[in-house]
Short mmCIF file of C-alpha atoms in Angstrom, two decimals:
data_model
loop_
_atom_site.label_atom_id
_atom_site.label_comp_id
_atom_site.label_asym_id
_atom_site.label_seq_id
_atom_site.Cartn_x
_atom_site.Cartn_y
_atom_site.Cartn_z
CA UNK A 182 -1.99 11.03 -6.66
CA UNK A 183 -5.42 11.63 -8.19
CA UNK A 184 -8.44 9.72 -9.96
CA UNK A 185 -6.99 9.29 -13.62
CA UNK A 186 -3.02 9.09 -12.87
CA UNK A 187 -1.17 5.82 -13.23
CA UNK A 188 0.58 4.27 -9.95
CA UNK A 189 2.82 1.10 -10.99
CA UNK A 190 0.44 0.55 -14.43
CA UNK A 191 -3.20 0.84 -12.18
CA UNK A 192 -5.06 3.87 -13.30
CA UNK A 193 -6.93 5.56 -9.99
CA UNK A 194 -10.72 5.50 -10.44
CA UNK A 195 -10.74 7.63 -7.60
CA UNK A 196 -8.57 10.27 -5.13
CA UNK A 197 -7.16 8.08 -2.24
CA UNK A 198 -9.12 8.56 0.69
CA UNK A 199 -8.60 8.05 4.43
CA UNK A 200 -10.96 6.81 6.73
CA UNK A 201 -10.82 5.56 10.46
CA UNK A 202 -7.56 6.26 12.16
CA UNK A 203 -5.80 7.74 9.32
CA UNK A 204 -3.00 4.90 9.40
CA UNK A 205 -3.59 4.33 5.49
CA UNK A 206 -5.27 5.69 2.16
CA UNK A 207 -7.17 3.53 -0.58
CA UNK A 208 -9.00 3.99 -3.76
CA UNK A 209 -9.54 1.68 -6.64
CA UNK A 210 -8.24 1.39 -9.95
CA UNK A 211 -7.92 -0.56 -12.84
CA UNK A 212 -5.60 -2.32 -15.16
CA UNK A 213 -6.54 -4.37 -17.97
CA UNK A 214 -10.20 -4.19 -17.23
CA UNK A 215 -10.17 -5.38 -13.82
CA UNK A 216 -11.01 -3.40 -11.12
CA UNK A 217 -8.45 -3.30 -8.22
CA UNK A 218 -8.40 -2.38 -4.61
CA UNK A 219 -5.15 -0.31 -3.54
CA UNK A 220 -3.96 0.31 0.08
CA UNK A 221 -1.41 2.96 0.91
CA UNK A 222 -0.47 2.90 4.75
CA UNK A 223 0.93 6.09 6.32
CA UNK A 224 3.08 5.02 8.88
CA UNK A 225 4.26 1.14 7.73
CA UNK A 226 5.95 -0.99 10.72
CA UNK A 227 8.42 -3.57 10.53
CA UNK A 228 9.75 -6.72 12.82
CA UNK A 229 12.01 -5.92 15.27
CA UNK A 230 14.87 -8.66 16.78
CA UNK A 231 12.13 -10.19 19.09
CA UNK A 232 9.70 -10.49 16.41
CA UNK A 233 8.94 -14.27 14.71
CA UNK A 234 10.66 -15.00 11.59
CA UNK A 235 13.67 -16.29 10.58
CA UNK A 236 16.47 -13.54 10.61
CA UNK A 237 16.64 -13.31 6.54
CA UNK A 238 12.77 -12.53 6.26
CA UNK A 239 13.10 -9.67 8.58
CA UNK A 240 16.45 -8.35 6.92
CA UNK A 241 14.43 -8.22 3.53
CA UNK A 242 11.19 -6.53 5.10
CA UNK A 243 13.57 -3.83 7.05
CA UNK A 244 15.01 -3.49 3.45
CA UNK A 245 12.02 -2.07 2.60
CA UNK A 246 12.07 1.16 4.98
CA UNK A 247 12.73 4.29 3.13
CA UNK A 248 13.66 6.42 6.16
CA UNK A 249 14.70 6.31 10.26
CA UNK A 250 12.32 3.95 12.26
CA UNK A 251 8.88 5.37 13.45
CA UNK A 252 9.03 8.40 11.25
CA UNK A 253 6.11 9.16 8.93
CA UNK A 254 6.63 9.34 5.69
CA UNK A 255 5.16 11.40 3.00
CA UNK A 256 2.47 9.29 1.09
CA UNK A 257 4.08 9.91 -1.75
CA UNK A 258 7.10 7.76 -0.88
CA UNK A 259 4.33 4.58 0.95
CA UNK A 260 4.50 1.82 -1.08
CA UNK A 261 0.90 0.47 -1.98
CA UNK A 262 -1.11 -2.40 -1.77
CA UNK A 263 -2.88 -4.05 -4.43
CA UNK A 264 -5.74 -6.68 -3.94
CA UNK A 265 -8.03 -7.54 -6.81
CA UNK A 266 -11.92 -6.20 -6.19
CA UNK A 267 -13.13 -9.29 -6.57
CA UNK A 268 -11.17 -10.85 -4.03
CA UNK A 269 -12.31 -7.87 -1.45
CA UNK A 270 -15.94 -8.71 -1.81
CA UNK A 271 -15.77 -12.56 -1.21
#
């Protein structure tokens, strides 16, 4: 995705970028004239058996995998994050 296309009704401001490690993209973008922060990671994990939770929460969150365990996906396919600007900078 590029500055100017429309992810989930945010339009980009800017390409997504990767800095760091490389385990995730961002950019910002906007939608209704408030300027958003979006996170795109690479490589998401989720709980395993061991992990804390009740046994539904993890069932939902493995629900959420779109292919085999530990493989990367294409970033086309990683679900994003969205955090409101504002709330970055406090």
């Amino acid at each position: 995705m590029r500055a100017g296309d429309t992810l989930r009704g945010y339009r980009l401001l800017e390409d997504f970028r990767v800095v760091g490690a490389g385990l995730s993209e961002w950019t910002f973008a906007e939608r209704g004239g408030r300027a958003y922060f979006i996170k795109r990671f690479l490589a998401p994990t989720y709980p395993d058996d061991a992990a804390p939770g009740s046994a539904k929460t993890k069932a939902r969150k493995r629900g959420r995998r779109r292919g085999p365990p530990g493989a990367r996906r294409a970033t086309s396919q990683s679900r994003p994050r969205v955090a409101r600007q504002a709330d970055r900078q406090a």
